[in-house]
Amino acid sequence: MSKRTAVITGASAGIGAATARALAKAGFDVVLGARRLDRLQPVADELAGTAHVLDVTDPGSVASFADQIPACHVLVNNAGGARGLERVEEADEEHWRWMWEANVLGTLRTTKALLPKLRASGDGHVVTVTSIAGYQVYDGGAGYTSAKHAQSALHRTLRSEHLGEPIRFTEIVPGLVETEFSVNRFGGDAERAKNVYRGLQPLTAEDVAEVIAFAATRPAHVNLDQIVLKPRAQYDAVRSHRE
Ligand code: NAP
């Protein structure tokens, strides 16, 4: 039997790169997408996978990415992130636009483009990495939390709209994961980013990737709808125990 193909967006770093590794280890052919090919290609090479440039905020880029993929059994909508931590009063529209484009419209475009191939596979699976920010709000976070709420609503709607088809839908809902997420959120300010994880042991990208691989390797009739995972020391988006 030929190998099943898993497509991972945002696979040049963090959760996406770790997921590509975990799915390759689980026996999938992996196709990786992200904007930085210099970061993406070495991960693909290590896994005997394929790397394609992908900017999920650009409809043309998503279309040509999807065109280059012959088959798709699993799609991991992982590309995304946060920009800034301004209160609504000081909201930066460029930050909002990026967060909505990357997390919400990016997931919409990529899923739309690959749904025909997921359906044709006879056993498709869409995994979307949202966040606990998709279920809770916090001060300064409205741009990100509103985008993650919308991305989650989009994903859960798909779960309902495709009932009866051979496609599973799993939402991965992580709390604090130490990746380049916070450095990117704070425009490269590594000190500020480090403070996000101060005094507690955050999840690693690999912790999340293992859970995604578990969901993707269940038998075809088993749909893990939603998986919430947080560090032991984190209660929710605003309350953690820090040493
Ligand atoms: P990360 O280390 O910053 O990685 C983000 C990845 O997304 C990179 O590979 C980046 O690659 C890619 N990406 C960003 N914009 C993109 C675009 N326009 N088109 C294609 N790829 C793009 O962050 P991460 O923590 O792994 O984040 C992965 C996902 O997990 C995000 O959706 C994030 O919201 C979610 N999440 C993270 C946490 C956390 O605490 N870290 C918690 C909950 C949820 P390029 O720059 O090369 O394009």
PDB file of C-alpha atoms and ligand atoms in Angstrom:
ATOM      1  CA  MET A   1       0.000   0.000   0.000  1.00  0.00           C
ATOM      2  CA  SER A   2       1.352   3.454  -0.821  1.00  0.00           C
ATOM      3  CA  LYS A   3       2.023   5.831   2.016  1.00  0.00           C
ATOM      4  CA  ARG A   4      -0.549   8.341   3.188  1.00  0.00           C
ATOM      5  CA  THR A   5       0.335  12.000   2.633  1.00  0.00           C
ATOM      6  CA  ALA A   6       0.251  14.631   5.380  1.00  0.00           C
ATOM      7  CA  VAL A   7       0.423  18.332   4.511  1.00  0.00           C
ATOM      8  CA  ILE A   8       1.619  20.642   7.285  1.00  0.00           C
ATOM      9  CA  THR A   9       1.412  24.442   7.047  1.00  0.00           C
ATOM     10  CA  GLY A  10       3.870  26.588   9.002  1.00  0.00           C
ATOM     11  CA  ALA A  11       6.321  23.684   9.105  1.00  0.00           C
ATOM     12  CA  SER A  12       9.538  25.742   9.104  1.00  0.00           C
ATOM     13  CA  ALA A  13       9.584  26.116  12.911  1.00  0.00           C
ATOM     14  CA  GLY A  14       7.884  25.302  16.205  1.00  0.00           C
ATOM     15  CA  ILE A  15       4.803  23.092  16.350  1.00  0.00           C
ATOM     16  CA  GLY A  16       4.637  22.685  12.557  1.00  0.00           C
ATOM     17  CA  ALA A  17       8.225  21.414  12.164  1.00  0.00           C
ATOM     18  CA  ALA A  18       7.777  19.067  15.141  1.00  0.00           C
ATOM     19  CA  THR A  19       4.497  17.806  13.655  1.00  0.00           C
ATOM     20  CA  ALA A  20       6.160  17.104  10.304  1.00  0.00           C
ATOM     21  CA  ARG A  21       8.765  15.034  12.177  1.00  0.00           C
ATOM     22  CA  ALA A  22       6.149  13.171  14.242  1.00  0.00           C
ATOM     23  CA  LEU A  23       3.973  12.388  11.200  1.00  0.00           C
ATOM     24  CA  ALA A  24       6.976  11.229   9.142  1.00  0.00           C
ATOM     25  CA  LYS A  25       7.906   8.956  12.047  1.00  0.00           C
ATOM     26  CA  ALA A  26       4.330   7.633  12.056  1.00  0.00           C
ATOM     27  CA  GLY A  27       4.764   6.611   8.402  1.00  0.00           C
ATOM     28  CA  PHE A  28       3.327   9.545   6.443  1.00  0.00           C
ATOM     29  CA  ASP A  29       4.818  11.127   3.350  1.00  0.00           C
ATOM     30  CA  VAL A  30       5.110  14.738   4.447  1.00  0.00           C
ATOM     31  CA  VAL A  31       4.590  17.923   2.442  1.00  0.00           C
ATOM     32  CA  LEU A  32       5.730  21.053   4.247  1.00  0.00           C
ATOM     33  CA  GLY A  33       4.692  24.648   3.595  1.00  0.00           C
ATOM     34  CA  ALA A  34       5.922  27.999   4.982  1.00  0.00           C
ATOM     35  CA  ARG A  35       7.318  31.287   3.733  1.00  0.00           C
ATOM     36  CA  ARG A  36      11.005  30.742   4.627  1.00  0.00           C
ATOM     37  CA  LEU A  37      12.281  28.053   2.283  1.00  0.00           C
ATOM     38  CA  ASP A  38      15.774  28.233   3.866  1.00  0.00           C
ATOM     39  CA  ARG A  39      14.225  27.002   7.135  1.00  0.00           C
ATOM     40  CA  LEU A  40      11.717  24.637   5.526  1.00  0.00           C
ATOM     41  CA  GLN A  41      13.952  22.729   3.099  1.00  0.00           C
ATOM     42  CA  PRO A  42      16.322  21.234   5.730  1.00  0.00           C
ATOM     43  CA  VAL A  43      13.340  19.878   7.705  1.00  0.00           C
ATOM     44  CA  ALA A  44      11.858  18.350   4.535  1.00  0.00           C
ATOM     45  CA  ASP A  45      15.254  16.887   3.550  1.00  0.00           C
ATOM     46  CA  GLU A  46      15.690  15.318   6.982  1.00  0.00           C
ATOM     47  CA  LEU A  47      12.305  13.590   6.573  1.00  0.00           C
ATOM     48  CA  ALA A  48      12.617  12.695   2.867  1.00  0.00           C
ATOM     49  CA  GLY A  49       9.607  14.981   2.431  1.00  0.00           C
ATOM     50  CA  THR A  50       8.722  17.828   0.083  1.00  0.00           C
ATOM     51  CA  ALA A  51       8.995  21.559   0.784  1.00  0.00           C
ATOM     52  CA  HIS A  52       6.961  24.212  -1.030  1.00  0.00           C
ATOM     53  CA  VAL A  53       6.904  27.932  -0.375  1.00  0.00           C
ATOM     54  CA  LEU A  54       3.545  28.886   1.101  1.00  0.00           C
ATOM     55  CA  ASP A  55       2.156  32.176   2.344  1.00  0.00           C
ATOM     56  CA  VAL A  56      -1.330  31.437   3.667  1.00  0.00           C
ATOM     57  CA  THR A  57      -2.171  35.170   3.600  1.00  0.00           C
ATOM     58  CA  ASP A  58      -1.807  35.146  -0.211  1.00  0.00           C
ATOM     59  CA  PRO A  59      -4.595  33.410  -2.186  1.00  0.00           C
ATOM     60  CA  GLY A  60      -2.300  32.863  -5.204  1.00  0.00           C
ATOM     61  CA  SER A  61       0.360  31.218  -3.045  1.00  0.00           C
ATOM     62  CA  VAL A  62      -2.194  28.846  -1.463  1.00  0.00           C
ATOM     63  CA  ALA A  63      -3.574  27.931  -4.905  1.00  0.00           C
ATOM     64  CA  SER A  64      -0.154  27.111  -6.358  1.00  0.00           C
ATOM     65  CA  PHE A  65       0.810  25.206  -3.166  1.00  0.00           C
ATOM     66  CA  ALA A  66      -2.323  23.044  -3.450  1.00  0.00           C
ATOM     67  CA  ASP A  67      -1.750  22.494  -7.193  1.00  0.00           C
ATOM     68  CA  GLN A  68       1.688  21.012  -6.490  1.00  0.00           C
ATOM     69  CA  ILE A  69       0.307  18.398  -4.083  1.00  0.00           C
ATOM     70  CA  PRO A  70      -0.780  15.187  -5.802  1.00  0.00           C
ATOM     71  CA  ALA A  71      -2.624  13.664  -2.826  1.00  0.00           C
ATOM     72  CA  CYS A  72      -3.653  14.717   0.670  1.00  0.00           C
ATOM     73  CA  HIS A  73      -4.885  12.452   3.468  1.00  0.00           C
ATOM     74  CA  VAL A  74      -4.082  14.704   6.426  1.00  0.00           C
ATOM     75  CA  LEU A  75      -3.971  18.506   6.447  1.00  0.00           C
ATOM     76  CA  VAL A  76      -2.539  20.216   9.525  1.00  0.00           C
ATOM     77  CA  ASN A  77      -3.603  23.881   9.606  1.00  0.00           C
ATOM     78  CA  ASN A  78      -0.835  25.155  11.852  1.00  0.00           C
ATOM     79  CA  ALA A  79       0.479  28.361  10.204  1.00  0.00           C
ATOM     80  CA  GLY A  80      -0.393  31.403  12.240  1.00  0.00           C
ATOM     81  CA  GLY A  81       0.526  33.309  15.343  1.00  0.00           C
ATOM     82  CA  ALA A  82       0.131  36.584  17.207  1.00  0.00           C
ATOM     83  CA  ARG A  83       1.291  40.154  16.667  1.00  0.00           C
ATOM     84  CA  GLY A  84       1.433  42.598  19.576  1.00  0.00           C
ATOM     85  CA  LEU A  85      -0.337  42.833  22.914  1.00  0.00           C
ATOM     86  CA  GLU A  86      -2.077  46.206  22.703  1.00  0.00           C
ATOM     87  CA  ARG A  87      -5.310  47.031  24.446  1.00  0.00           C
ATOM     88  CA  VAL A  88      -8.233  47.598  22.076  1.00  0.00           C
ATOM     89  CA  GLU A  89      -7.940  51.344  22.689  1.00  0.00           C
ATOM     90  CA  GLU A  90      -4.461  51.280  21.145  1.00  0.00           C
ATOM     91  CA  ALA A  91      -5.138  48.507  18.615  1.00  0.00           C
ATOM     92  CA  ASP A  92      -2.768  48.352  15.655  1.00  0.00           C
ATOM     93  CA  GLU A  93      -4.848  47.561  12.573  1.00  0.00           C
ATOM     94  CA  GLU A  94      -1.880  46.071  10.746  1.00  0.00           C
ATOM     95  CA  HIS A  95      -1.414  43.591  13.594  1.00  0.00           C
ATOM     96  CA  TRP A  96      -5.119  42.704  13.512  1.00  0.00           C
ATOM     97  CA  ARG A  97      -5.105  42.315   9.753  1.00  0.00           C
ATOM     98  CA  TRP A  98      -2.102  39.980   9.864  1.00  0.00           C
ATOM     99  CA  MET A  99      -3.603  37.830  12.637  1.00  0.00           C
ATOM    100  CA  TRP A 100      -6.936  37.505  10.876  1.00  0.00           C
ATOM    101  CA  GLU A 101      -5.287  36.809   7.511  1.00  0.00           C
ATOM    102  CA  ALA A 102      -2.837  34.209   8.835  1.00  0.00           C
ATOM    103  CA  ASN A 103      -4.990  32.357  11.365  1.00  0.00           C
ATOM    104  CA  VAL A 104      -8.530  32.690   9.989  1.00  0.00           C
ATOM    105  CA  LEU A 105      -8.380  33.281   6.239  1.00  0.00           C
ATOM    106  CA  GLY A 106      -5.211  31.174   5.998  1.00  0.00           C
ATOM    107  CA  THR A 107      -7.061  28.195   7.477  1.00  0.00           C
ATOM    108  CA  LEU A 108     -10.069  28.911   5.267  1.00  0.00           C
ATOM    109  CA  ARG A 109      -8.033  29.130   2.041  1.00  0.00           C
ATOM    110  CA  THR A 110      -5.836  26.120   2.682  1.00  0.00           C
ATOM    111  CA  THR A 111      -8.723  23.908   3.748  1.00  0.00           C
ATOM    112  CA  LYS A 112     -10.870  24.995   0.790  1.00  0.00           C
ATOM    113  CA  ALA A 113      -8.024  24.330  -1.628  1.00  0.00           C
ATOM    114  CA  LEU A 114      -7.291  20.842  -0.281  1.00  0.00           C
ATOM    115  CA  LEU A 115     -10.814  19.587   0.514  1.00  0.00           C
ATOM    116  CA  PRO A 116     -11.254  17.941  -2.919  1.00  0.00           C
ATOM    117  CA  LYS A 117      -8.047  15.941  -2.374  1.00  0.00           C
ATOM    118  CA  LEU A 118      -8.951  15.105   1.234  1.00  0.00           C
ATOM    119  CA  ARG A 119     -12.331  13.809   0.063  1.00  0.00           C
ATOM    120  CA  ALA A 120     -10.807  11.886  -2.868  1.00  0.00           C
ATOM    121  CA  SER A 121      -8.372  10.156  -0.483  1.00  0.00           C
ATOM    122  CA  GLY A 122     -11.315   8.211   0.937  1.00  0.00           C
ATOM    123  CA  ASP A 123      -9.985   8.801   4.466  1.00  0.00           C
ATOM    124  CA  GLY A 124      -9.219  12.495   4.952  1.00  0.00           C
ATOM    125  CA  HIS A 125      -8.379  14.338   8.171  1.00  0.00           C
ATOM    126  CA  VAL A 126      -8.171  18.067   8.874  1.00  0.00           C
ATOM    127  CA  VAL A 127      -6.278  18.997  12.040  1.00  0.00           C
ATOM    128  CA  THR A 128      -6.434  22.673  13.021  1.00  0.00           C
ATOM    129  CA  VAL A 129      -4.161  24.168  15.668  1.00  0.00           C
ATOM    130  CA  THR A 130      -6.237  26.841  17.393  1.00  0.00           C
ATOM    131  CA  SER A 131      -5.445  27.824  21.009  1.00  0.00           C
ATOM    132  CA  ILE A 132      -6.964  28.279  24.436  1.00  0.00           C
ATOM    133  CA  ALA A 133      -7.146  31.881  23.156  1.00  0.00           C
ATOM    134  CA  GLY A 134      -9.959  30.546  20.961  1.00  0.00           C
ATOM    135  CA  TYR A 135     -12.044  29.981  24.094  1.00  0.00           C
ATOM    136  CA  GLN A 136     -11.003  32.798  26.406  1.00  0.00           C
ATOM    137  CA  VAL A 137     -10.139  36.487  26.168  1.00  0.00           C
ATOM    138  CA  TYR A 138      -7.435  38.441  27.985  1.00  0.00           C
ATOM    139  CA  ASP A 139      -6.389  42.089  28.191  1.00  0.00           C
ATOM    140  CA  GLY A 140      -4.257  43.143  25.250  1.00  0.00           C
ATOM    141  CA  GLY A 141      -5.107  39.957  23.403  1.00  0.00           C
ATOM    142  CA  ALA A 142      -8.254  40.883  21.465  1.00  0.00           C
ATOM    143  CA  GLY A 143      -6.628  40.753  18.031  1.00  0.00           C
ATOM    144  CA  TYR A 144      -5.298  37.249  18.656  1.00  0.00           C
ATOM    145  CA  THR A 145      -8.173  35.885  20.746  1.00  0.00           C
ATOM    146  CA  SER A 146     -10.763  37.098  18.240  1.00  0.00           C
ATOM    147  CA  ALA A 147      -8.806  35.503  15.380  1.00  0.00           C
ATOM    148  CA  LYS A 148      -8.445  32.218  17.276  1.00  0.00           C
ATOM    149  CA  HIS A 149     -12.164  32.255  18.223  1.00  0.00           C
ATOM    150  CA  ALA A 150     -12.992  32.718  14.518  1.00  0.00           C
ATOM    151  CA  GLN A 151     -10.558  30.004  13.413  1.00  0.00           C
ATOM    152  CA  SER A 152     -12.109  27.621  15.945  1.00  0.00           C
ATOM    153  CA  ALA A 153     -15.639  28.477  14.776  1.00  0.00           C
ATOM    154  CA  LEU A 154     -14.585  27.855  11.174  1.00  0.00           C
ATOM    155  CA  HIS A 155     -13.050  24.486  12.062  1.00  0.00           C
ATOM    156  CA  ARG A 156     -16.054  23.319  14.111  1.00  0.00           C
ATOM    157  CA  THR A 157     -18.421  24.352  11.322  1.00  0.00           C
ATOM    158  CA  LEU A 158     -16.462  22.169   8.896  1.00  0.00           C
ATOM    159  CA  ARG A 159     -16.841  19.228  11.291  1.00  0.00           C
ATOM    160  CA  SER A 160     -20.605  19.624  10.992  1.00  0.00           C
ATOM    161  CA  GLU A 161     -20.792  20.504   7.281  1.00  0.00           C
ATOM    162  CA  HIS A 162     -18.883  17.383   6.227  1.00  0.00           C
ATOM    163  CA  LEU A 163     -20.755  14.866   8.362  1.00  0.00           C
ATOM    164  CA  GLY A 164     -21.300  11.720   6.330  1.00  0.00           C
ATOM    165  CA  GLU A 165     -18.139  12.236   4.275  1.00  0.00           C
ATOM    166  CA  PRO A 166     -14.915  10.316   4.818  1.00  0.00           C
ATOM    167  CA  ILE A 167     -13.172  13.296   6.454  1.00  0.00           C
ATOM    168  CA  ARG A 168     -12.291  13.699  10.118  1.00  0.00           C
ATOM    169  CA  PHE A 169     -11.805  17.033  11.878  1.00  0.00           C
ATOM    170  CA  THR A 170      -9.651  17.480  14.972  1.00  0.00           C
ATOM    171  CA  GLU A 171      -9.080  20.759  16.798  1.00  0.00           C
ATOM    172  CA  ILE A 172      -5.859  21.000  18.800  1.00  0.00           C
ATOM    173  CA  VAL A 173      -6.171  23.579  21.582  1.00  0.00           C
ATOM    174  CA  PRO A 174      -2.791  24.283  23.219  1.00  0.00           C
ATOM    175  CA  GLY A 175      -1.922  26.529  26.141  1.00  0.00           C
ATOM    176  CA  LEU A 176       1.644  27.815  26.611  1.00  0.00           C
ATOM    177  CA  VAL A 177       4.123  26.236  24.193  1.00  0.00           C
ATOM    178  CA  GLU A 178       7.695  27.563  24.071  1.00  0.00           C
ATOM    179  CA  THR A 179       8.466  28.188  20.391  1.00  0.00           C
ATOM    180  CA  GLU A 180       9.282  31.330  18.387  1.00  0.00           C
ATOM    181  CA  PHE A 181       5.637  32.337  18.899  1.00  0.00           C
ATOM    182  CA  SER A 182       6.319  35.010  21.548  1.00  0.00           C
ATOM    183  CA  VAL A 183       9.468  36.353  19.855  1.00  0.00           C
ATOM    184  CA  ASN A 184       7.365  36.854  16.730  1.00  0.00           C
ATOM    185  CA  ARG A 185       4.520  38.340  18.753  1.00  0.00           C
ATOM    186  CA  PHE A 186       6.860  40.916  20.303  1.00  0.00           C
ATOM    187  CA  GLY A 187       8.647  41.886  17.064  1.00  0.00           C
ATOM    188  CA  GLY A 188      11.883  40.034  17.907  1.00  0.00           C
ATOM    189  CA  ASP A 189      12.139  41.137  21.570  1.00  0.00           C
ATOM    190  CA  ALA A 190      13.633  37.918  23.032  1.00  0.00           C
ATOM    191  CA  GLU A 191      13.698  39.205  26.635  1.00  0.00           C
ATOM    192  CA  ARG A 192      10.013  40.049  26.593  1.00  0.00           C
ATOM    193  CA  ALA A 193       9.270  36.702  24.975  1.00  0.00           C
ATOM    194  CA  LYS A 194      11.218  34.795  27.642  1.00  0.00           C
ATOM    195  CA  ASN A 195       9.105  36.409  30.328  1.00  0.00           C
ATOM    196  CA  VAL A 196       5.971  34.688  28.974  1.00  0.00           C
ATOM    197  CA  TYR A 197       7.373  31.316  30.140  1.00  0.00           C
ATOM    198  CA  ARG A 198       9.006  32.609  33.342  1.00  0.00           C
ATOM    199  CA  GLY A 199       8.780  30.350  36.396  1.00  0.00           C
ATOM    200  CA  LEU A 200       6.957  27.446  34.806  1.00  0.00           C
ATOM    201  CA  GLN A 201       7.678  24.551  32.489  1.00  0.00           C
ATOM    202  CA  PRO A 202       5.818  25.229  29.233  1.00  0.00           C
ATOM    203  CA  LEU A 203       4.854  22.583  26.682  1.00  0.00           C
ATOM    204  CA  THR A 204       7.352  21.923  23.922  1.00  0.00           C
ATOM    205  CA  ALA A 205       6.505  21.813  20.222  1.00  0.00           C
ATOM    206  CA  GLU A 206       7.178  18.058  20.414  1.00  0.00           C
ATOM    207  CA  ASP A 207       4.566  17.636  23.189  1.00  0.00           C
ATOM    208  CA  VAL A 208       1.930  19.071  20.857  1.00  0.00           C
ATOM    209  CA  ALA A 209       3.213  17.191  17.799  1.00  0.00           C
ATOM    210  CA  GLU A 210       2.929  13.822  19.569  1.00  0.00           C
ATOM    211  CA  VAL A 211      -0.723  14.514  20.304  1.00  0.00           C
ATOM    212  CA  ILE A 212      -1.377  15.502  16.676  1.00  0.00           C
ATOM    213  CA  ALA A 213       0.295  12.280  15.490  1.00  0.00           C
ATOM    214  CA  PHE A 214      -1.821  10.273  17.953  1.00  0.00           C
ATOM    215  CA  ALA A 215      -5.030  11.822  16.577  1.00  0.00           C
ATOM    216  CA  ALA A 216      -3.916  11.217  12.981  1.00  0.00           C
ATOM    217  CA  THR A 217      -3.151   7.541  13.588  1.00  0.00           C
ATOM    218  CA  ARG A 218      -6.487   6.478  15.100  1.00  0.00           C
ATOM    219  CA  PRO A 219      -8.659   4.157  13.002  1.00  0.00           C
ATOM    220  CA  ALA A 220     -10.733   5.952  10.342  1.00  0.00           C
ATOM    221  CA  HIS A 221     -13.992   5.764  12.314  1.00  0.00           C
ATOM    222  CA  VAL A 222     -12.492   7.478  15.403  1.00  0.00           C
ATOM    223  CA  ASN A 223     -12.755  11.285  15.389  1.00  0.00           C
ATOM    224  CA  LEU A 224     -10.964  13.084  18.214  1.00  0.00           C
ATOM    225  CA  ASP A 225     -12.982  16.290  17.989  1.00  0.00           C
ATOM    226  CA  GLN A 226     -11.046  18.529  20.323  1.00  0.00           C
ATOM    227  CA  ILE A 227      -7.895  18.097  22.365  1.00  0.00           C
ATOM    228  CA  VAL A 228      -6.953  20.728  24.960  1.00  0.00           C
ATOM    229  CA  LEU A 229      -3.402  20.498  26.296  1.00  0.00           C
ATOM    230  CA  LYS A 230      -1.672  22.811  28.740  1.00  0.00           C
ATOM    231  CA  PRO A 231       1.381  22.745  30.970  1.00  0.00           C
ATOM    232  CA  ARG A 232       0.559  21.294  34.406  1.00  0.00           C
ATOM    233  CA  ALA A 233       1.262  24.722  35.931  1.00  0.00           C
ATOM    234  CA  GLN A 234      -1.218  26.528  33.675  1.00  0.00           C
ATOM    235  CA  TYR A 235      -4.899  26.713  34.613  1.00  0.00           C
ATOM    236  CA  ASP A 236      -6.076  28.950  31.779  1.00  0.00           C
ATOM    237  CA  ALA A 237      -5.000  31.870  29.587  1.00  0.00           C
ATOM    238  CA  VAL A 238      -4.692  34.248  32.543  1.00  0.00           C
ATOM    239  CA  ARG A 239      -3.880  32.009  35.509  1.00  0.00           C
ATOM    240  CA  SER A 240      -0.686  30.004  35.962  1.00  0.00           C
ATOM    241  CA  HIS A 241       1.450  28.942  38.889  1.00  0.00           C
ATOM    242  CA  ARG A 242       4.943  30.429  38.592  1.00  0.00           C
ATOM    243  CA  GLU A 243       7.889  29.628  40.887  1.00  0.00           C
TER     244      GLU A 243
HETATM  245  P1  NAP B   1       6.221  29.738  15.578  1.00  0.00           P
HETATM  246  O1  NAP B   1       7.392  29.041  16.177  1.00  0.00           O
HETATM  247  O2  NAP B   1       6.239  31.227  15.446  1.00  0.00           O
HETATM  248  O3  NAP B   1       5.901  29.078  14.157  1.00  0.00           O
HETATM  249  C1  NAP B   1       4.943  29.619  13.286  1.00  0.00           C
HETATM  250  C2  NAP B   1       5.026  28.902  11.949  1.00  0.00           C
HETATM  251  O4  NAP B   1       3.994  29.426  11.094  1.00  0.00           O
HETATM  252  C3  NAP B   1       6.353  29.104  11.260  1.00  0.00           C
HETATM  253  O5  NAP B   1       6.740  27.898  10.630  1.00  0.00           O
HETATM  254  C4  NAP B   1       6.035  30.176  10.216  1.00  0.00           C
HETATM  255  O6  NAP B   1       6.868  29.971   9.084  1.00  0.00           O
HETATM  256  C5  NAP B   1       4.585  29.829   9.881  1.00  0.00           C
HETATM  257  N1  NAP B   1       3.869  30.954   9.297  1.00  0.00           N
HETATM  258  C6  NAP B   1       3.663  32.180   9.831  1.00  0.00           C
HETATM  259  N2  NAP B   1       2.991  32.950   8.960  1.00  0.00           N
HETATM  260  C7  NAP B   1       2.784  32.191   7.855  1.00  0.00           C
HETATM  261  C8  NAP B   1       2.181  32.434   6.593  1.00  0.00           C
HETATM  262  N3  NAP B   1       1.641  33.625   6.295  1.00  0.00           N
HETATM  263  N4  NAP B   1       2.143  31.441   5.670  1.00  0.00           N
HETATM  264  C9  NAP B   1       2.696  30.237   5.955  1.00  0.00           C
HETATM  265  N5  NAP B   1       3.293  29.949   7.121  1.00  0.00           N
HETATM  266  C10 NAP B   1       3.345  30.915   8.055  1.00  0.00           C
HETATM  267  O7  NAP B   1       4.892  29.448  16.445  1.00  0.00           O
HETATM  268  P2  NAP B   1       4.182  28.098  16.945  1.00  0.00           P
HETATM  269  O8  NAP B   1       4.022  28.223  18.409  1.00  0.00           O
HETATM  270  O9  NAP B   1       4.831  26.894  16.385  1.00  0.00           O
HETATM  271  O10 NAP B   1       2.734  28.324  16.296  1.00  0.00           O
HETATM  272  C11 NAP B   1       2.063  27.381  15.503  1.00  0.00           C
HETATM  273  C12 NAP B   1       0.558  27.517  15.701  1.00  0.00           C
HETATM  274  O11 NAP B   1       0.239  27.201  17.051  1.00  0.00           O
HETATM  275  C13 NAP B   1      -0.013  28.917  15.461  1.00  0.00           C
HETATM  276  O12 NAP B   1      -1.247  28.810  14.778  1.00  0.00           O
HETATM  277  C14 NAP B   1      -0.233  29.452  16.870  1.00  0.00           C
HETATM  278  O13 NAP B   1      -1.250  30.422  16.914  1.00  0.00           O
HETATM  279  C15 NAP B   1      -0.620  28.180  17.590  1.00  0.00           C
HETATM  280  N6  NAP B   1      -0.449  28.200  19.059  1.00  0.00           N
HETATM  281  C16 NAP B   1       0.756  28.475  19.625  1.00  0.00           C
HETATM  282  C17 NAP B   1       0.864  28.478  21.013  1.00  0.00           C
HETATM  283  C18 NAP B   1       2.163  28.805  21.713  1.00  0.00           C
HETATM  284  O14 NAP B   1       2.135  29.088  22.925  1.00  0.00           O
HETATM  285  N7  NAP B   1       3.300  28.749  21.067  1.00  0.00           N
HETATM  286  C19 NAP B   1      -0.239  28.210  21.806  1.00  0.00           C
HETATM  287  C20 NAP B   1      -1.462  27.916  21.194  1.00  0.00           C
HETATM  288  C21 NAP B   1      -1.550  27.907  19.813  1.00  0.00           C
HETATM  289  P3  NAP B   1       7.416  31.145   8.118  1.00  0.00           P
HETATM  290  O15 NAP B   1       7.730  32.321   8.978  1.00  0.00           O
HETATM  291  O16 NAP B   1       8.626  30.489   7.494  1.00  0.00           O
HETATM  292  O17 NAP B   1       6.329  31.371   7.135  1.00  0.00           O
END
